Amino acid sequence: KQEVTQIPAALSVPEGENLVLNCSFTDSAIYNLQWFRQDPGKGLTSLLLIQSSQREQTSGRLNASLDKSSGRSTLYIAASQPGDSATYLCAVFTGGGNKLTFGTGTQLKVEL
Amino acid sequence: NAGVTQTPKFRVLKTGQSMTLLCAQDMNHEYMYWYRQDPGMGLRLIHYSVGEGTTAKGEVPDGYNVSRLKKQNFLLGLESAAPSQTSVYFCASSYLGTRADTQYFGPGTRLTVL
């Protein structure tokens, strides 16, 4: 059974700091890995999708990497801003039922 | 273009009552999903649909039923609500459900069962 773990569960950083969020998964037979953002009381917004054949994806200040063989992904946020405060979720897609398996998220707070 | 919408946003039920959650999408997506989100558990797939008239069980289907009579709508029903079904429910949709497709999520329904 696929399991997705995110460390740390919570993180507080000062504005302007570069930071890395970690995601690990137990079964490397994935089709893609996605990073989502969730604001309090809101739904999920897709940030980046990395297909299994790719090593990284970038969008603005966000860069996500994927090492499928080791079962790891990182989300790098450059020059963090208070508006980046949210919970960040990673999820792996294993097909066969269209199944996305989610981690429990990292709650990020960027302080002024 | 409203994306994915969910009705209602909040609901309080008593044990044994029934209700239906409605999800609607205007993106002409084939695939639709229902998840529940509980503290410390992450999102878990309840049921999903790969097209109009089809449904399939996800990871935690017990106590729920679904229907997809129209392509744009996906209904989640609770026939006899239990306190264990207190959760936040999210609907999502994707175009074809392939490895390149992302899922688009609704804002959620917060359900409390007393």
mmCIF file of C-alpha atoms in Angstrom:
data_model
loop_
_atom_site.group_PDB
_atom_site.id
_atom_site.type_symbol
_atom_site.label_atom_id
_atom_site.label_comp_id
_atom_site.label_asym_id
_atom_site.label_seq_id
_atom_site.Cartn_x
_atom_site.Cartn_y
_atom_site.Cartn_z
ATOM 1 C CA LYS A 1 0.000 0.000 0.000
ATOM 2 C CA GLN A 2 1.337 3.379 -1.007
ATOM 3 C CA GLU A 3 2.111 5.697 1.897
ATOM 4 C CA VAL A 4 3.101 9.342 1.584
ATOM 5 C CA THR A 5 4.907 11.166 4.363
ATOM 6 C CA GLN A 6 5.611 14.871 4.654
ATOM 7 C CA ILE A 7 8.195 16.327 6.977
ATOM 8 C CA PRO A 8 8.057 18.637 8.811
ATOM 9 C CA ALA A 9 4.386 18.809 9.789
ATOM 10 C CA ALA A 10 4.734 22.517 10.517
ATOM 11 C CA LEU A 11 7.316 25.139 9.691
ATOM 12 C CA SER A 12 7.697 28.799 10.602
ATOM 13 C CA VAL A 13 10.208 31.000 8.775
ATOM 14 C CA PRO A 14 10.951 34.732 8.483
ATOM 15 C CA GLU A 15 10.001 36.518 5.290
ATOM 16 C CA GLY A 16 12.606 36.303 2.536
ATOM 17 C CA GLU A 17 14.011 32.938 3.552
ATOM 18 C CA ASN A 18 14.403 30.130 1.032
ATOM 19 C CA LEU A 19 12.871 26.896 2.246
ATOM 20 C CA VAL A 20 12.443 23.238 1.331
ATOM 21 C CA LEU A 21 9.467 21.009 2.009
ATOM 22 C CA ASN A 22 9.948 17.261 1.871
ATOM 23 C CA CYS A 23 7.748 14.434 0.650
ATOM 24 C CA SER A 24 8.521 10.729 0.601
ATOM 25 C CA PHE A 25 6.558 7.793 -0.756
ATOM 26 C CA THR A 26 6.938 4.056 -0.258
ATOM 27 C CA ASP A 27 6.106 2.649 -3.704
ATOM 28 C CA SER A 28 8.159 4.050 -6.577
ATOM 29 C CA ALA A 29 5.685 2.796 -9.224
ATOM 30 C CA ILE A 30 4.046 6.179 -9.644
ATOM 31 C CA TYR A 31 2.846 7.992 -12.754
ATOM 32 C CA ASN A 32 3.204 11.483 -11.369
ATOM 33 C CA LEU A 33 3.632 13.507 -8.211
ATOM 34 C CA GLN A 34 1.721 16.684 -7.516
ATOM 35 C CA TRP A 35 2.129 19.500 -5.042
ATOM 36 C CA PHE A 36 -0.976 21.320 -3.850
ATOM 37 C CA ARG A 37 -1.585 24.359 -1.704
ATOM 38 C CA GLN A 38 -4.486 24.538 0.756
ATOM 39 C CA ASP A 39 -5.512 27.754 2.468
ATOM 40 C CA PRO A 40 -7.532 27.543 5.703
ATOM 41 C CA GLY A 41 -11.144 26.611 5.022
ATOM 42 C CA LYS A 42 -10.520 26.346 1.294
ATOM 43 C CA GLY A 43 -10.033 23.666 -1.314
ATOM 44 C CA LEU A 44 -6.772 22.534 -2.852
ATOM 45 C CA THR A 45 -4.983 24.401 -5.610
ATOM 46 C CA SER A 46 -2.536 22.555 -7.834
ATOM 47 C CA LEU A 47 0.948 24.089 -7.842
ATOM 48 C CA LEU A 48 3.120 21.696 -9.797
ATOM 49 C CA LEU A 49 2.794 18.291 -11.440
ATOM 50 C CA ILE A 50 5.894 16.221 -12.171
ATOM 51 C CA GLN A 51 5.468 13.223 -14.423
ATOM 52 C CA SER A 52 7.420 10.081 -13.563
ATOM 53 C CA SER A 53 9.811 10.639 -16.488
ATOM 54 C CA GLN A 54 10.677 14.160 -15.324
ATOM 55 C CA ARG A 55 13.113 15.265 -12.653
ATOM 56 C CA GLU A 56 11.755 18.705 -11.849
ATOM 57 C CA GLN A 57 9.192 21.383 -12.606
ATOM 58 C CA THR A 58 9.335 25.108 -11.985
ATOM 59 C CA SER A 59 6.679 27.773 -11.630
ATOM 60 C CA GLY A 60 7.766 31.232 -10.567
ATOM 61 C CA ARG A 61 9.415 31.001 -7.147
ATOM 62 C CA LEU A 62 8.507 27.316 -6.821
ATOM 63 C CA ASN A 63 10.649 24.398 -7.897
ATOM 64 C CA ALA A 64 9.694 20.791 -7.330
ATOM 65 C CA SER A 65 12.049 17.866 -7.829
ATOM 66 C CA LEU A 66 11.371 14.167 -8.069
ATOM 67 C CA ASP A 67 13.676 11.229 -7.387
ATOM 68 C CA LYS A 68 11.454 8.278 -8.119
ATOM 69 C CA SER A 69 14.013 5.618 -7.341
ATOM 70 C CA SER A 70 14.513 6.877 -3.811
ATOM 71 C CA GLY A 71 10.849 7.774 -3.307
ATOM 72 C CA ARG A 72 11.447 11.437 -2.581
ATOM 73 C CA SER A 73 10.306 14.854 -3.743
ATOM 74 C CA THR A 74 11.117 18.330 -2.546
ATOM 75 C CA LEU A 75 9.318 21.617 -3.003
ATOM 76 C CA TYR A 76 11.660 24.586 -2.944
ATOM 77 C CA ILE A 77 10.177 28.008 -2.280
ATOM 78 C CA ALA A 78 12.474 30.925 -2.974
ATOM 79 C CA ALA A 79 12.287 34.283 -1.195
ATOM 80 C CA SER A 80 9.273 33.325 0.902
ATOM 81 C CA GLN A 81 6.468 35.842 1.471
ATOM 82 C CA PRO A 82 3.661 36.041 4.066
ATOM 83 C CA GLY A 83 1.238 35.185 1.244
ATOM 84 C CA ASP A 84 2.934 31.799 0.967
ATOM 85 C CA SER A 85 1.511 30.846 4.364
ATOM 86 C CA ALA A 86 -0.679 27.796 3.789
ATOM 87 C CA THR A 87 -0.621 24.024 4.041
ATOM 88 C CA TYR A 88 1.305 22.288 1.285
ATOM 89 C CA LEU A 89 0.262 18.787 0.295
ATOM 90 C CA CYS A 90 2.016 16.328 -1.938
ATOM 91 C CA ALA A 91 0.219 13.491 -3.660
ATOM 92 C CA VAL A 92 1.314 10.610 -5.869
ATOM 93 C CA PHE A 93 -0.737 9.230 -8.737
ATOM 94 C CA THR A 94 -0.521 5.495 -9.186
ATOM 95 C CA GLY A 95 -3.147 5.013 -11.899
ATOM 96 C CA GLY A 96 -5.149 1.795 -11.611
ATOM 97 C CA GLY A 97 -8.255 3.408 -10.308
ATOM 98 C CA ASN A 98 -7.041 6.902 -10.828
ATOM 99 C CA LYS A 99 -5.774 7.006 -7.333
ATOM 100 C CA LEU A 100 -4.091 10.000 -5.786
ATOM 101 C CA THR A 101 -2.517 9.194 -2.421
ATOM 102 C CA PHE A 102 -1.986 12.268 -0.295
ATOM 103 C CA GLY A 103 0.426 13.127 2.441
ATOM 104 C CA THR A 104 -0.826 14.870 5.565
ATOM 105 C CA GLY A 105 0.787 18.163 4.601
ATOM 106 C CA THR A 106 3.252 20.721 5.896
ATOM 107 C CA GLN A 107 1.718 23.806 7.482
ATOM 108 C CA LEU A 108 3.894 26.761 6.542
ATOM 109 C CA LYS A 109 3.862 30.150 8.247
ATOM 110 C CA VAL A 110 5.947 32.972 6.828
ATOM 111 C CA GLU A 111 6.342 35.775 9.339
ATOM 112 C CA LEU A 112 7.037 39.441 8.718
ATOM 113 C CA ASN B 1 -16.073 29.691 -15.541
ATOM 114 C CA ALA B 2 -16.893 28.637 -11.962
ATOM 115 C CA GLY B 3 -14.665 25.537 -11.937
ATOM 116 C CA VAL B 4 -15.768 23.023 -9.301
ATOM 117 C CA THR B 5 -18.561 24.043 -6.948
ATOM 118 C CA GLN B 6 -19.983 22.198 -3.941
ATOM 119 C CA THR B 7 -23.319 22.491 -2.182
ATOM 120 C CA PRO B 8 -23.807 22.983 0.743
ATOM 121 C CA LYS B 9 -20.744 24.574 2.371
ATOM 122 C CA PHE B 10 -21.704 23.535 5.898
ATOM 123 C CA ARG B 11 -24.165 21.044 7.355
ATOM 124 C CA VAL B 12 -24.979 19.616 10.754
ATOM 125 C CA LEU B 13 -26.810 16.278 10.894
ATOM 126 C CA LYS B 14 -28.082 14.060 13.649
ATOM 127 C CA THR B 15 -27.066 10.416 13.711
ATOM 128 C CA GLY B 16 -29.253 8.421 11.345
ATOM 129 C CA GLN B 17 -30.261 11.329 9.122
ATOM 130 C CA SER B 18 -29.566 11.285 5.420
ATOM 131 C CA MET B 19 -28.248 13.922 3.063
ATOM 132 C CA THR B 20 -26.816 14.463 -0.400
ATOM 133 C CA LEU B 21 -23.791 16.545 -1.272
ATOM 134 C CA LEU B 22 -23.767 18.022 -4.752
ATOM 135 C CA CYS B 23 -20.684 18.645 -6.848
ATOM 136 C CA ALA B 24 -20.819 20.465 -10.168
ATOM 137 C CA GLN B 25 -18.073 21.247 -12.685
ATOM 138 C CA ASP B 26 -18.254 23.357 -15.825
ATOM 139 C CA MET B 27 -14.948 22.284 -17.396
ATOM 140 C CA ASN B 28 -16.335 19.329 -19.350
ATOM 141 C CA HIS B 29 -14.181 16.945 -17.332
ATOM 142 C CA GLU B 30 -14.729 13.214 -17.642
ATOM 143 C CA TYR B 31 -13.387 12.187 -14.235
ATOM 144 C CA MET B 32 -14.868 13.246 -10.914
ATOM 145 C CA TYR B 33 -13.912 12.299 -7.356
ATOM 146 C CA TRP B 34 -15.105 12.545 -3.779
ATOM 147 C CA TYR B 35 -12.555 12.770 -0.956
ATOM 148 C CA ARG B 36 -12.784 13.230 2.763
ATOM 149 C CA GLN B 37 -10.194 15.079 4.806
ATOM 150 C CA ASP B 38 -9.673 14.292 8.462
ATOM 151 C CA PRO B 39 -7.030 15.695 10.833
ATOM 152 C CA GLY B 40 -3.809 13.692 10.666
ATOM 153 C CA MET B 41 -5.174 11.414 7.912
ATOM 154 C CA GLY B 42 -4.685 13.329 4.708
ATOM 155 C CA LEU B 43 -7.289 13.209 1.949
ATOM 156 C CA ARG B 44 -8.798 9.813 1.259
ATOM 157 C CA LEU B 45 -10.731 8.820 -1.855
ATOM 158 C CA ILE B 46 -14.329 7.756 -1.200
ATOM 159 C CA HIS B 47 -15.712 7.136 -4.704
ATOM 160 C CA TYR B 48 -14.896 8.274 -8.185
ATOM 161 C CA SER B 49 -16.385 8.313 -11.678
ATOM 162 C CA VAL B 50 -14.666 7.930 -15.034
ATOM 163 C CA GLY B 51 -17.607 9.263 -17.014
ATOM 164 C CA GLU B 52 -21.339 9.868 -17.085
ATOM 165 C CA GLY B 53 -23.256 6.905 -15.738
ATOM 166 C CA THR B 54 -20.210 5.241 -14.128
ATOM 167 C CA THR B 55 -19.026 5.058 -10.526
ATOM 168 C CA ALA B 56 -16.341 3.109 -8.684
ATOM 169 C CA LYS B 57 -15.238 2.597 -5.095
ATOM 170 C CA GLY B 58 -12.225 4.314 -3.672
ATOM 171 C CA GLU B 59 -10.320 3.729 -0.471
ATOM 172 C CA VAL B 60 -13.105 4.401 2.067
ATOM 173 C CA PRO B 61 -16.486 3.795 0.362
ATOM 174 C CA ASP B 62 -18.479 2.268 3.230
ATOM 175 C CA GLY B 63 -21.498 4.293 4.318
ATOM 176 C CA TYR B 64 -21.591 6.374 1.126
ATOM 177 C CA ASN B 65 -23.281 6.095 -2.248
ATOM 178 C CA VAL B 66 -22.720 8.138 -5.385
ATOM 179 C CA SER B 67 -24.387 8.858 -8.692
ATOM 180 C CA ARG B 68 -23.256 10.488 -11.919
ATOM 181 C CA LEU B 69 -26.413 10.917 -13.973
ATOM 182 C CA LYS B 70 -25.071 13.971 -15.788
ATOM 183 C CA LYS B 71 -21.479 14.561 -16.837
ATOM 184 C CA GLN B 72 -21.226 17.815 -14.956
ATOM 185 C CA ASN B 73 -22.645 16.577 -11.641
ATOM 186 C CA PHE B 74 -21.437 14.054 -9.073
ATOM 187 C CA LEU B 75 -23.598 13.393 -6.022
ATOM 188 C CA LEU B 76 -22.450 11.905 -2.729
ATOM 189 C CA GLY B 77 -25.119 10.444 -0.486
ATOM 190 C CA LEU B 78 -25.112 9.475 3.161
ATOM 191 C CA GLU B 79 -28.103 7.216 3.841
ATOM 192 C CA SER B 80 -27.730 7.000 7.620
ATOM 193 C CA ALA B 81 -25.156 9.422 8.953
ATOM 194 C CA ALA B 82 -22.793 8.381 11.749
ATOM 195 C CA PRO B 83 -20.486 10.521 13.913
ATOM 196 C CA SER B 84 -17.509 8.861 12.179
ATOM 197 C CA GLN B 85 -18.589 10.638 9.000
ATOM 198 C CA THR B 86 -17.888 14.042 10.523
ATOM 199 C CA SER B 87 -15.314 15.412 8.118
ATOM 200 C CA VAL B 88 -14.594 17.905 5.377
ATOM 201 C CA TYR B 89 -15.655 16.566 1.993
ATOM 202 C CA PHE B 90 -13.956 17.659 -1.213
ATOM 203 C CA CYS B 91 -15.031 17.061 -4.752
ATOM 204 C CA ALA B 92 -12.511 17.152 -7.590
ATOM 205 C CA SER B 93 -12.490 16.675 -11.336
ATOM 206 C CA SER B 94 -9.941 16.036 -14.041
ATOM 207 C CA TYR B 95 -10.092 16.068 -17.818
ATOM 208 C CA LEU B 96 -9.181 12.494 -18.685
ATOM 209 C CA GLY B 97 -7.541 11.129 -15.565
ATOM 210 C CA THR B 98 -4.274 10.445 -17.334
ATOM 211 C CA ARG B 99 -0.847 10.809 -15.783
ATOM 212 C CA ALA B 100 -0.575 14.350 -17.134
ATOM 213 C CA ASP B 101 -3.867 15.562 -15.717
ATOM 214 C CA THR B 102 -4.134 17.503 -12.532
ATOM 215 C CA GLN B 103 -7.235 17.389 -10.376
ATOM 216 C CA TYR B 104 -9.227 20.550 -9.718
ATOM 217 C CA PHE B 105 -10.824 20.799 -6.308
ATOM 218 C CA GLY B 106 -13.976 22.419 -4.991
ATOM 219 C CA PRO B 107 -14.035 24.521 -1.802
ATOM 220 C CA GLY B 108 -15.279 21.702 0.412
ATOM 221 C CA THR B 109 -18.293 20.863 2.560
ATOM 222 C CA ARG B 110 -17.835 20.774 6.313
ATOM 223 C CA LEU B 111 -20.149 18.113 7.748
ATOM 224 C CA THR B 112 -20.762 17.518 11.434
ATOM 225 C CA VAL B 113 -22.759 14.491 12.590
ATOM 226 C CA LEU B 114 -23.982 14.703 16.171
#
